[in-house]
Short mmCIF file of C-alpha atoms and ligand atoms in Angstrom, two decimals:
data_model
loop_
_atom_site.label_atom_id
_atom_site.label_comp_id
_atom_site.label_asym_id
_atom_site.label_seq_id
_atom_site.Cartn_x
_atom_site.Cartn_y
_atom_site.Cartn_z
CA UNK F 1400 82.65 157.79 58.53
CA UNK F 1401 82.28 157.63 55.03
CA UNK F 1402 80.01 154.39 54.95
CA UNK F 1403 77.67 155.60 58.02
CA UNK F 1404 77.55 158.61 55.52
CA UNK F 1405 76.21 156.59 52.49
CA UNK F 1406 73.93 154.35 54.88
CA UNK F 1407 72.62 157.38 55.89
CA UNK F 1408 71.84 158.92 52.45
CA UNK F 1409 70.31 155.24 51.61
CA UNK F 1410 68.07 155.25 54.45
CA UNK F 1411 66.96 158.51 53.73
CA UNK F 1412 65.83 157.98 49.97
CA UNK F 1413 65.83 154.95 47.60
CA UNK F 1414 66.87 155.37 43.89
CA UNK F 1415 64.80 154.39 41.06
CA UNK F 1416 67.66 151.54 39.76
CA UNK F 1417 66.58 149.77 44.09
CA UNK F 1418 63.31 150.10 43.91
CA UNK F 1419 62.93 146.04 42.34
CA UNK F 1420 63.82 144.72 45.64
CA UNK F 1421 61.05 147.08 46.91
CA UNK F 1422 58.07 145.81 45.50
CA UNK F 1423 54.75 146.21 48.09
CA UNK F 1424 56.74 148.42 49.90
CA UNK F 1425 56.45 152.46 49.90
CA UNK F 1426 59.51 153.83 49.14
CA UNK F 1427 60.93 157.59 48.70
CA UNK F 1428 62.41 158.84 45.38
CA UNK F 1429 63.80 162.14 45.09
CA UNK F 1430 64.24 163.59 41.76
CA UNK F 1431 62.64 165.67 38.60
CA UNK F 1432 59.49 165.61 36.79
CA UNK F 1433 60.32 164.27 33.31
CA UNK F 1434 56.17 164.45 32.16
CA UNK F 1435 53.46 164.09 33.08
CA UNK F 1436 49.43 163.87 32.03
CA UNK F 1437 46.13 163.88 34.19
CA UNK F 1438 43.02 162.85 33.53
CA UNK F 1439 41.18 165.18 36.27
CA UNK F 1440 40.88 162.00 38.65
CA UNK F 1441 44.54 160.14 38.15
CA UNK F 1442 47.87 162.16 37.96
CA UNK F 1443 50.49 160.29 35.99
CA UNK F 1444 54.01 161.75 36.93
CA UNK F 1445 56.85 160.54 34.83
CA UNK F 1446 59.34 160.32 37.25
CA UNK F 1447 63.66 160.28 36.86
CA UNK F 1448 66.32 160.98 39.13
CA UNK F 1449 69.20 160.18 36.95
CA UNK F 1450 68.92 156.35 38.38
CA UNK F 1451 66.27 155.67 35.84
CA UNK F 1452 62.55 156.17 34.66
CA UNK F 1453 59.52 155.63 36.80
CA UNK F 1454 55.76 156.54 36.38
CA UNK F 1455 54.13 157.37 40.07
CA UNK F 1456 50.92 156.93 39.41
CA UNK F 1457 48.12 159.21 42.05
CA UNK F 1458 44.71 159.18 42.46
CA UNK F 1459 42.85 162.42 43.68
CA UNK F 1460 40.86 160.16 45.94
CA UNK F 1461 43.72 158.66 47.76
CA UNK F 1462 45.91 161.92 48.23
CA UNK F 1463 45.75 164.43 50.77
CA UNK F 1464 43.85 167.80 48.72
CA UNK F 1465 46.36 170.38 49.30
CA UNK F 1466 49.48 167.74 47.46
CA UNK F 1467 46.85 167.48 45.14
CA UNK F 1468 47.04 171.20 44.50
CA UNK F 1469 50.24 171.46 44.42
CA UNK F 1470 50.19 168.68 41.22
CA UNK F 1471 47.86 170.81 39.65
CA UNK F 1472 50.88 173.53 39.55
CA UNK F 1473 53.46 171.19 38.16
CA UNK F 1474 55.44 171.76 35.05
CA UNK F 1475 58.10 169.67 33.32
CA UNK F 1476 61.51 169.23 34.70
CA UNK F 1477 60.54 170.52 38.05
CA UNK F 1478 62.28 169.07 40.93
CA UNK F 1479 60.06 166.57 43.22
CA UNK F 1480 60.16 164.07 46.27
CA UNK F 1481 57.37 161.70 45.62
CA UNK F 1482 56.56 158.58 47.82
CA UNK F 1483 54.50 155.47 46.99
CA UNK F 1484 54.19 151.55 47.08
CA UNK F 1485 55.92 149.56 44.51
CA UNK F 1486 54.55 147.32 41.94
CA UNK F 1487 55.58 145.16 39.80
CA UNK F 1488 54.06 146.56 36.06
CA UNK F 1489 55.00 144.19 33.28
CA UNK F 1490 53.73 146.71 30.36
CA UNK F 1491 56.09 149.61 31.70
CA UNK F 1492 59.49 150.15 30.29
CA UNK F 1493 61.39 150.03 33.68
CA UNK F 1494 59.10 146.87 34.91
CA UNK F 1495 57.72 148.72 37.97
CA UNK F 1496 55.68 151.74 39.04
CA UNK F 1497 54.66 153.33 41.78
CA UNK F 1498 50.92 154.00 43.57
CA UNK F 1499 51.68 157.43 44.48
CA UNK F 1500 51.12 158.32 48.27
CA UNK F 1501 53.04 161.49 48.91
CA UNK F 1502 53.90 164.63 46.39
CA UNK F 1503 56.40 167.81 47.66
CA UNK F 1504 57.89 169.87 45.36
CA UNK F 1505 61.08 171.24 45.54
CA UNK F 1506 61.12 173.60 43.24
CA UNK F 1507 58.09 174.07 40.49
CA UNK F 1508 60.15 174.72 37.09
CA UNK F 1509 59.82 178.17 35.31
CA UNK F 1510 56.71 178.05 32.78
CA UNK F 1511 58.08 177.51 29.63
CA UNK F 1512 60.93 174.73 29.90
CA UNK F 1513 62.51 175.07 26.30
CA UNK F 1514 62.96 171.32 25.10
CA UNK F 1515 59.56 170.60 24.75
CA UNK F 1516 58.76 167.06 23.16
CA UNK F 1517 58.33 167.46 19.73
CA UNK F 1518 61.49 167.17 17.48
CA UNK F 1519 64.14 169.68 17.74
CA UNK F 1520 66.89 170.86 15.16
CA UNK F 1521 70.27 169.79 16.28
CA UNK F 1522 71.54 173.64 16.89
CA UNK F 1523 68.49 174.28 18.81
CA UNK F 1524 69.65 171.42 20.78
CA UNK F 1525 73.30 172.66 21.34
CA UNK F 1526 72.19 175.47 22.25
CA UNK F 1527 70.43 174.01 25.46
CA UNK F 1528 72.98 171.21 25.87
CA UNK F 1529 72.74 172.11 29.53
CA UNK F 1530 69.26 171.02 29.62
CA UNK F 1531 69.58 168.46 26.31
CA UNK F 1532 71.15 166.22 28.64
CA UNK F 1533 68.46 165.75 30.57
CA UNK F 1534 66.94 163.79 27.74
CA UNK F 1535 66.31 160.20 28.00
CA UNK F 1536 68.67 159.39 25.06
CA UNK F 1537 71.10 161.82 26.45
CA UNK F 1538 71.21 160.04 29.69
CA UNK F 1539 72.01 156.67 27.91
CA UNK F 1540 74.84 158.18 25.75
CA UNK F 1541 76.46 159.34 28.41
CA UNK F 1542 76.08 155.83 30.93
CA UNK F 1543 77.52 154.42 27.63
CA UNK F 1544 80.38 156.67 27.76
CA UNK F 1545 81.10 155.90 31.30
CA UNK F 1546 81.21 151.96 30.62
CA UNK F 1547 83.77 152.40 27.89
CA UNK F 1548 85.88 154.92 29.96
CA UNK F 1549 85.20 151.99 32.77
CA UNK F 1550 86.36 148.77 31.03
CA UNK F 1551 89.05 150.60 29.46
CA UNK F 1552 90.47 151.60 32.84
CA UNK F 1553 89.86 147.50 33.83
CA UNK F 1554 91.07 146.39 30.74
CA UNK F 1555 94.25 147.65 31.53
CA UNK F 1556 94.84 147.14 34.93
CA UNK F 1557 94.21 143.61 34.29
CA UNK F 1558 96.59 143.61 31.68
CA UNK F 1559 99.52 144.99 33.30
CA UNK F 1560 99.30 148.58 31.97
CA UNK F 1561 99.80 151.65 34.23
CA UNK F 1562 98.03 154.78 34.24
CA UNK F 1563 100.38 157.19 33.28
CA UNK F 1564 99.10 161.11 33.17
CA UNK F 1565 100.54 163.28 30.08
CA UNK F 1566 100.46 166.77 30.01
CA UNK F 1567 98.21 169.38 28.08
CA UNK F 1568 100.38 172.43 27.84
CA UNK F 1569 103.23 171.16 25.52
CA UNK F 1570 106.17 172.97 23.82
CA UNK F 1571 105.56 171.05 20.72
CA UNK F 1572 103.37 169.18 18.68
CA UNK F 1573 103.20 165.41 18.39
CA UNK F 1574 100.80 165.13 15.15
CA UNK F 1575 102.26 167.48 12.69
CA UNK F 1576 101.70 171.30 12.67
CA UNK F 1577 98.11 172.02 11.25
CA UNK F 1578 96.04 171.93 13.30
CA UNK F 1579 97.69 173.37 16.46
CA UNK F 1580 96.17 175.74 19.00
CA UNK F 1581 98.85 177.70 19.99
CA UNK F 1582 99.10 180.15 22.54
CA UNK F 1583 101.37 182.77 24.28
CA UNK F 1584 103.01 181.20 27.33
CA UNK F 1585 105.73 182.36 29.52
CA UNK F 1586 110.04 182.89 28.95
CA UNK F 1587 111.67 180.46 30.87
CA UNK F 1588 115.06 181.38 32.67
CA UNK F 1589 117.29 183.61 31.02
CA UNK F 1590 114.73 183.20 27.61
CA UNK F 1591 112.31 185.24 25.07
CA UNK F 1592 108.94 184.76 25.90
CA UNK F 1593 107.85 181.58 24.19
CA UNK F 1594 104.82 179.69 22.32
CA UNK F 1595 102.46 176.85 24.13
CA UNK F 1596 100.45 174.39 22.57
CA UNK F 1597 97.63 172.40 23.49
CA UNK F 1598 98.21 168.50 23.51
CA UNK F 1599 97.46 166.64 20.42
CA UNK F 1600 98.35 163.75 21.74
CA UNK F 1601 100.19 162.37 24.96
CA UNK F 1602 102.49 159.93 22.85
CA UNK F 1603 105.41 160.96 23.30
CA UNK F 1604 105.74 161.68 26.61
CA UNK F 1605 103.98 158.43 26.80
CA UNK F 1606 107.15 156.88 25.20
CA UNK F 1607 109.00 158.20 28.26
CA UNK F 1608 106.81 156.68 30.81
CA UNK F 1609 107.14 153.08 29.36
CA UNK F 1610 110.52 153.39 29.66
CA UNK F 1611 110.02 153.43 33.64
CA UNK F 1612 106.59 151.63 33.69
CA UNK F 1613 106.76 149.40 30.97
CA UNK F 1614 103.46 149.12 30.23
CA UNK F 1615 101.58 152.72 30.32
CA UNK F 1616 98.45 154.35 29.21
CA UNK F 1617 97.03 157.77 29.45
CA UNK F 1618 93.04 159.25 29.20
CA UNK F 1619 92.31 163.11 28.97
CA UNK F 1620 91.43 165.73 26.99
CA UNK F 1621 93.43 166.59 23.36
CA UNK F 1622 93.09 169.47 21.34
CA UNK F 1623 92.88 169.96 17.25
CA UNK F 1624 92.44 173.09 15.59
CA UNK F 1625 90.96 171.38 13.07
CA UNK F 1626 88.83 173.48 10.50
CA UNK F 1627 86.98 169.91 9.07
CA UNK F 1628 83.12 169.97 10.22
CA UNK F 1629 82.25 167.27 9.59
CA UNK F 1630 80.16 164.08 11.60
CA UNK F 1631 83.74 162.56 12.92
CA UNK F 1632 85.48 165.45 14.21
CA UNK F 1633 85.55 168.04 17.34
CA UNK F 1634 88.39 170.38 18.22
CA UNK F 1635 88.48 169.41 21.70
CA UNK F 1636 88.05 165.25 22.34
CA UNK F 1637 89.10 162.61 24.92
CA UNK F 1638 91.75 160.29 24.06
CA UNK F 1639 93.27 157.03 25.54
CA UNK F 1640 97.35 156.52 24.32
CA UNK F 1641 98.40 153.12 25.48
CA UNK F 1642 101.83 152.69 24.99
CA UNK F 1643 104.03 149.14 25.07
CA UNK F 1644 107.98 148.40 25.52
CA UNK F 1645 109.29 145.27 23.45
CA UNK F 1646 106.06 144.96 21.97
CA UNK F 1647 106.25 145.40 17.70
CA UNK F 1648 103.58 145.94 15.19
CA UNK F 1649 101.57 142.73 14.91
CA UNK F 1650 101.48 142.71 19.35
CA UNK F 1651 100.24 146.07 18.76
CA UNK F 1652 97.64 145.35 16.96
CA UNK F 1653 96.46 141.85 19.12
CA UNK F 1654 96.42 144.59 21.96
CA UNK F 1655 94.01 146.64 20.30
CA UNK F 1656 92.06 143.98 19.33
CA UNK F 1657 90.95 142.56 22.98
CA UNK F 1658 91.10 146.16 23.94
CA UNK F 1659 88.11 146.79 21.69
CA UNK F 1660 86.18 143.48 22.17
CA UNK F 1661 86.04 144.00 25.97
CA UNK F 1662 84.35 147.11 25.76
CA UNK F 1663 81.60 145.69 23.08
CA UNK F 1664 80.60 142.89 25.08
CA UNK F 1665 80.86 145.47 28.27
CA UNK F 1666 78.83 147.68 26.58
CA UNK F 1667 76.21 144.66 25.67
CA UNK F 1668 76.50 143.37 29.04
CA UNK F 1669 75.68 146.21 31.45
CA UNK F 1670 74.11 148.59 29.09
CA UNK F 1671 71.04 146.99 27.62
CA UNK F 1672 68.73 149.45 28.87
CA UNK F 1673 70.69 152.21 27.63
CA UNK F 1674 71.20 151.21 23.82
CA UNK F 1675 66.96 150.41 24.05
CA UNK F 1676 66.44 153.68 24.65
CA UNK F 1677 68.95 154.60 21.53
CA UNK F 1678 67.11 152.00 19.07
CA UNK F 1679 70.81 150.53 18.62
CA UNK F 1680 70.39 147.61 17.10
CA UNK F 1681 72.68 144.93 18.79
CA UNK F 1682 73.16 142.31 16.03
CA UNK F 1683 76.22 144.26 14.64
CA UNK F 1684 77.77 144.31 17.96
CA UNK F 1685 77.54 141.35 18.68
CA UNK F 1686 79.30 140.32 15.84
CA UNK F 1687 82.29 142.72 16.94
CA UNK F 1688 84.63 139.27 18.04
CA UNK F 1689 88.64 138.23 17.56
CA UNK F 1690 89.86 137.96 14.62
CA UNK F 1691 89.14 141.33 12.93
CA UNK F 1692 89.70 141.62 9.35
CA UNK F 1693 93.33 142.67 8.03
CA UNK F 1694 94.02 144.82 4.74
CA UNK F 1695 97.09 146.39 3.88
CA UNK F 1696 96.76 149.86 2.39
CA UNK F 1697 98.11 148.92 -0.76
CA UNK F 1698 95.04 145.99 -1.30
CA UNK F 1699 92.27 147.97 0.71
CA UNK F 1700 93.17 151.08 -2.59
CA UNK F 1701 92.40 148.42 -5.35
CA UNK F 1702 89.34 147.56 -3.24
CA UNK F 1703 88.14 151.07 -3.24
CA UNK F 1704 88.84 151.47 -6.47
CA UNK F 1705 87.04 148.25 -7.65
CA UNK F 1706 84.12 149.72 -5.32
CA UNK F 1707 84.29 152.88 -7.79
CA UNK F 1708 86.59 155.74 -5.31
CA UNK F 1709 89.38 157.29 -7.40
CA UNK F 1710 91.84 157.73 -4.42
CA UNK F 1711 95.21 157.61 -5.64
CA UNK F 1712 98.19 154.68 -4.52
CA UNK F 1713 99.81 156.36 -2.22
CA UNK F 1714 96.57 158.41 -0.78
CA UNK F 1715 95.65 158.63 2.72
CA UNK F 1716 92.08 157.41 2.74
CA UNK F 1717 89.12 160.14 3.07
CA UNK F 1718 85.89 159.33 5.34
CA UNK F 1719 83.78 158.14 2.01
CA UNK F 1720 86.69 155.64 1.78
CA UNK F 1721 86.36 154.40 5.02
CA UNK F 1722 82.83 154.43 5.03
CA UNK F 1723 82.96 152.49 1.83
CA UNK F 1724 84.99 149.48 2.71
CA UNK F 1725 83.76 149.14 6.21
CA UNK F 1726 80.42 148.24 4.50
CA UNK F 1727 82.53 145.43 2.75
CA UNK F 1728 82.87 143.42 6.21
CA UNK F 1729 81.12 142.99 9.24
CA UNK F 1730 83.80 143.12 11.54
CA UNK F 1731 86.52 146.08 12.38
CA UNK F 1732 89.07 146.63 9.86
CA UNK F 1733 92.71 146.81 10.36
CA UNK F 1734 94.48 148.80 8.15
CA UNK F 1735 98.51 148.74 8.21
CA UNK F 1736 101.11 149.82 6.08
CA UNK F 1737 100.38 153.68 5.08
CA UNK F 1738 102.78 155.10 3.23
CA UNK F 1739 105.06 157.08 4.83
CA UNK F 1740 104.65 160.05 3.25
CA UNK F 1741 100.79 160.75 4.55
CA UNK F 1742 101.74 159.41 8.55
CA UNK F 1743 104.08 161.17 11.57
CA UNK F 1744 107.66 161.25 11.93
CA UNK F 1745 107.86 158.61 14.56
CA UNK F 1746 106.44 155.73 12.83
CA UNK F 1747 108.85 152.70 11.87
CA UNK F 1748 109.58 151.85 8.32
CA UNK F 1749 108.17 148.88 6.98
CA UNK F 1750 111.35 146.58 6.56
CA UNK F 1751 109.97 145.39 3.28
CA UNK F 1752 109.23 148.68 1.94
CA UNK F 1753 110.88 151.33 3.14
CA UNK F 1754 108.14 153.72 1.76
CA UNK F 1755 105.91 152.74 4.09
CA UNK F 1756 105.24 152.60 7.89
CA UNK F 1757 104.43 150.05 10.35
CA UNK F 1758 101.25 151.38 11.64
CA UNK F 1759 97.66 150.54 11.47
CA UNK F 1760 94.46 152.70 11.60
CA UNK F 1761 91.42 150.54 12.59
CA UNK F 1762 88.19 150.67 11.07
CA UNK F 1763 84.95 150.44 12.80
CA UNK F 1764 82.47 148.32 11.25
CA UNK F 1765 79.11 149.70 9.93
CA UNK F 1766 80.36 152.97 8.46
CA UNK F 1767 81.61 154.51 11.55
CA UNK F 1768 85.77 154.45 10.27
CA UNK F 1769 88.67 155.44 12.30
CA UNK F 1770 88.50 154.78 15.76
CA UNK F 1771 92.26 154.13 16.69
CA UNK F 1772 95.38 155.26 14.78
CA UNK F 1773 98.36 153.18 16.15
CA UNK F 1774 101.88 152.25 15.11
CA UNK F 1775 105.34 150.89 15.73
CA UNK F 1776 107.49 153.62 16.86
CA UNK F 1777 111.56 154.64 15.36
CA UNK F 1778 113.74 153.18 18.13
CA UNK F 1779 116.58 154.12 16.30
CA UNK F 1780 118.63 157.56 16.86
CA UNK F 1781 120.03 158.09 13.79
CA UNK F 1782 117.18 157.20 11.79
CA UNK F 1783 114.50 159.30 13.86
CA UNK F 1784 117.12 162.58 13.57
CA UNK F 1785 116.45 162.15 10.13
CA UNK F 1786 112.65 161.60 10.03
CA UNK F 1787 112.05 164.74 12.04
CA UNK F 1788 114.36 166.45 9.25
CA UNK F 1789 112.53 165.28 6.49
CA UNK F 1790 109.43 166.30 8.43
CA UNK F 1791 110.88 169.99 8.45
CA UNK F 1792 110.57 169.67 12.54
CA UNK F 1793 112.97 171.67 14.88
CA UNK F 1794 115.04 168.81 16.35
CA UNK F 1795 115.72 171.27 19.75
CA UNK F 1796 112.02 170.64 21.42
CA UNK F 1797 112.74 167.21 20.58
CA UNK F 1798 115.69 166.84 22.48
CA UNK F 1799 114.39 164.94 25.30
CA UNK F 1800 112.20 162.66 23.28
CA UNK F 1801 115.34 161.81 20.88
CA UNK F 1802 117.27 160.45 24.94
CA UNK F 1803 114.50 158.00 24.97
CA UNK F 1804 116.28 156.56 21.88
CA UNK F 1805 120.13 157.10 23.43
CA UNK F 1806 119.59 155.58 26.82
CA UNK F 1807 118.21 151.87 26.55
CA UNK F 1808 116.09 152.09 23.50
CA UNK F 1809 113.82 149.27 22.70
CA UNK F 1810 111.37 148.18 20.10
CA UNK F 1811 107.88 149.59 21.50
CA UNK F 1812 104.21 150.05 19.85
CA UNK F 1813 101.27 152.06 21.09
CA UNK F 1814 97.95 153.28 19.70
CA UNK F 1815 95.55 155.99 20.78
CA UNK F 1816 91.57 155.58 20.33
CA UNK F 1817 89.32 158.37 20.69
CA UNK F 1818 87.04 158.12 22.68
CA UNK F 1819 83.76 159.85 21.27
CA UNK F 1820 84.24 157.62 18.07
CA UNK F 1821 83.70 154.82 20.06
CA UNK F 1822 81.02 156.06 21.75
CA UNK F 1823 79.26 156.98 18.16
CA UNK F 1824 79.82 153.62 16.97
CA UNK F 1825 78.63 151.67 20.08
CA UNK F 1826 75.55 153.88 20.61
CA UNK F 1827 75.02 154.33 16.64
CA UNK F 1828 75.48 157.80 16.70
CA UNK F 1829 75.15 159.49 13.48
CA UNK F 1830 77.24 162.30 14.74
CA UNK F 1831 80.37 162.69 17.54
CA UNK F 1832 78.80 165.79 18.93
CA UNK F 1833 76.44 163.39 20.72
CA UNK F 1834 78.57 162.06 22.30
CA UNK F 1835 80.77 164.38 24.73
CA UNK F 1836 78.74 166.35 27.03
CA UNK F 1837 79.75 170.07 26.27
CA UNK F 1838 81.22 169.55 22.56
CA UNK F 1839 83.66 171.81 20.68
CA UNK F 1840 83.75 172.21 17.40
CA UNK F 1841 84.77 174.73 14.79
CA UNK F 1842 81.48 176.66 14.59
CA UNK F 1843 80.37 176.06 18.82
CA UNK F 1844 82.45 176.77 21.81
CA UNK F 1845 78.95 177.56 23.88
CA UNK F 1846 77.38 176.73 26.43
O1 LIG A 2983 95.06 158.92 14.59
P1 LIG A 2983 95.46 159.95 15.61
O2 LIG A 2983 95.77 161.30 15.12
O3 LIG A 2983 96.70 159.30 16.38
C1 LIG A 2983 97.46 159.93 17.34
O4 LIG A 2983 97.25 161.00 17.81
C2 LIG A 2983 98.54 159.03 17.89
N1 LIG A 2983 99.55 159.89 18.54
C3 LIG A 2983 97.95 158.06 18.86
C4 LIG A 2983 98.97 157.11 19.42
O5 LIG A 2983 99.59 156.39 18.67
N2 LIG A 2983 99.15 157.10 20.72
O6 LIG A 2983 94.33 160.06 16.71
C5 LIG A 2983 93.88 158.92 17.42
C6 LIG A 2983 92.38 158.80 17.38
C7 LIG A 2983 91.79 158.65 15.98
O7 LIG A 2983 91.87 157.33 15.53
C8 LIG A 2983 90.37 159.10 16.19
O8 LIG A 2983 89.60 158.07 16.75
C9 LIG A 2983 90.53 160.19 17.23
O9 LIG A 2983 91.77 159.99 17.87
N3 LIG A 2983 90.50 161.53 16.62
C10 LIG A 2983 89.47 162.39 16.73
N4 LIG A 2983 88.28 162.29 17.32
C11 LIG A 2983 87.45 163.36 17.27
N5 LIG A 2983 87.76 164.53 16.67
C12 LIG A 2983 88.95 164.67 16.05
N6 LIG A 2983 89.25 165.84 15.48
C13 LIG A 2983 89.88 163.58 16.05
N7 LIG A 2983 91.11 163.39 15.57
C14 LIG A 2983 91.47 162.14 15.92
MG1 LIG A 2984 94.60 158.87 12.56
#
């Protein structure tokens, strides 16, 4: 049923990504006018239907008067069936165009369509985000997007990992207490009326899954009540948690690494067209390849101080910092061993320096800075009871999280990347709010 469905949608229209294995043939597009020019004789439609670009190309001689008319009344972004006969065109961006033989409308756009050509501020933009992403470069962000969320998903499954979904509405918080957005949710038996809050994270209920699974990972929407506005940060983004039993810090990392270099070369590999469009110049990705660079916290601060930042020893690093020693290497940067004081209650000591944690941040090259935050996780019971003291946390919500370590704990590791970093950095991106389609931030909750 559902493939004599989708040969009958095929036969009834091609796309503009067939159309190569068209060429002398007349084939049916259906789709929106993305621009257009005439020169009183020949109509030049720029033509996309979310496939790709084409030009249909129609001459008043060849086409029947009254489609002719109804050209005249075009206006951007309406929404067309054209037909016409492939041909190969070496000098246009998509390699083809068409020798228009048929125009319809389907609906002629209101007069006035607001993003025009000419440059745009980046509110105005926001603003129309609903129409922005109609935009060629908007198009290609978010078929970027899709390939990461794509060959993370393979990534993966090839290696053993199970999708594992965490919740949103939690009863606690998993990244310290901030930057939570809390809200009124309701008693349970026999209790007061009580306090939700949206997911930071899905770690820790990650933790439980491995347990069962193993191997587990989880991809959704977290929340951050964050007040920073700056080019890195949204209140509402898309994360990945992968999470690993018996696997320790240095596995954790080695995990993270192929993680990252499959989506690079994915991203090279099937999105060429896409990162043209952006001006992304490839030569930095391509040099994004096994073995990343390694700095401990303690060297990368007399780095950053040689480089001339006056961040203190036991500092957590700010974005100039990052910024700053990324430009130092070409390659992602691995950062371990915070100290303890500036990282979460559920990271594992260092063994050979108890004031700091086994965890890593990692770096992405060319300025871009965090991408993932990862670490080795407290297996023991005794020892996380007293971390989530010294973090003044209520041990109660905690309760289930602190079985995980009283029934068969082991050693385990995880990580979480967010996604619209890594979308930034692959597309070069100056700014994450690119990146999602319908971004939050402190100052925009619209459209
Ligand atoms: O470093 P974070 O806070 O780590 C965690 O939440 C861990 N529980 C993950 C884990 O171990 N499973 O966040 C992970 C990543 C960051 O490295 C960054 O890429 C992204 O999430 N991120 C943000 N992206 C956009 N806007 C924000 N406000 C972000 N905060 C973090
Ligand atoms: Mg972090």
């Amino acid at each position: 049923m559902i493939n004599s469905l989708l040969a009958m949608t095929k036969n009834m229209h091609t796309t503009v990504s067939d159309i190569r294995g068209h060429v002398g043939e007349e084939v049916e597009l259906k789709g929106w006018c993305y621009n257009f020019r005439s020169s009183g004789k020949i109509f030049f439609l720029q033509f996309r239907d979310g496939s790709g670009t084409v030009q249909v190309v129609y001459s008043k001689a060849e086409l029947p008067p009254d489609q002719w008319d109804l050209l005249d009344q075009l206006r951007l972004e309406s929404s067309v069936i054209v037909s016409g006969v492939v041909k190969a065109e070496p000098r246009s961006p998509s390699g083809f165009e068409l020798t228009g033989t048929f125009f319809q409308p389907v609906q002629i756009a209101e007069e006035g369509y607001p993003i025009g050509k000419k440059e745009h501020g980046p509110d105005f933009l926001l603003d129309h985000r609903h129409l922005w992403l109609r935009a060629e470069s908007q198009w290609a962000v978010m078929r970027v997007r899709d390939r990461i969320i794509t060959s993370t998903f393979e990534w993966f499954h090839e290696n053993s990992f199970v999708k594992f979904d965490t919740p949103i509405l939690t009863p606690t918080s998993c990244e310290g207490t901030t930057d939570l957005f809390e809200m009124d949710y309701f008693a349970e038996e026999g209790q007061a009326a009580s306090k939700a809050y949206l997911a930071q994270s899905g770690q820790l209920y990650l933790e439980a899954g491995i347990m069962s699974l193993g191997r587990a990972f989880d991809f959704g929407p977290v929340f951050r009540a964050e007040k920073s506005k700056t080019r890195r940060h949204l209140t509402e983004f898309w994360m990945m948690d992968a999470e690993a039993a018996f696997v320790e810090h240095e596995g954790n990392m080695a995990i993270q690494e192929a993680l990252i270099c499959r989506i690079v070369e994915d991203v090279l590999k099937h999105c060429q067209a896409e990162l043209k469009v952006l001006g992304r110049d490839t030569a930095p990705l391509q040099k994004v390849k096994a073995p990343f660079v390694h700095l401990t916290h303690k060297d990368a601060i007399v780095k950053l101080r040689e480089l001339g930042s006056d961040i203190g020893e036991m500092d957590d690093l700010g974005a100039d910092d990052e910024t700053l020693l990324t430009q130092q290497y070409d390659k992602p940067i691995f950062l371990e061993r915070y100290p303890a004081v500036v990282k979460a209650f559920y990271m594992k000591r260092d063994p050979q320096d108890e004031t700091r944690v086994l965890n890593n941040d990692l770096l992405a090259s060319e300025g871009y800075g965090e991408i993932i935050g990862g670490s080795q996780r407290e297996d023991d019971y005794e020892t996380l009871m007293k971390r989530i003291a010294e973090h003044n946390l209520d041990p109660k919500p905690f309760d289930w999280y602190l079985d995980l370590r009283r029934y068969g704990s082991v050693p385990h590791s995880g990580f979480g990347y967010g996604l619209e970093r890594i979308v930034a950095w692959t597309c070069g991106l100056h700014h994450v709010r690119e990146t999602i389609p319908f971004p939050r931030m402190v100052n925009r909750i619209t459209p």
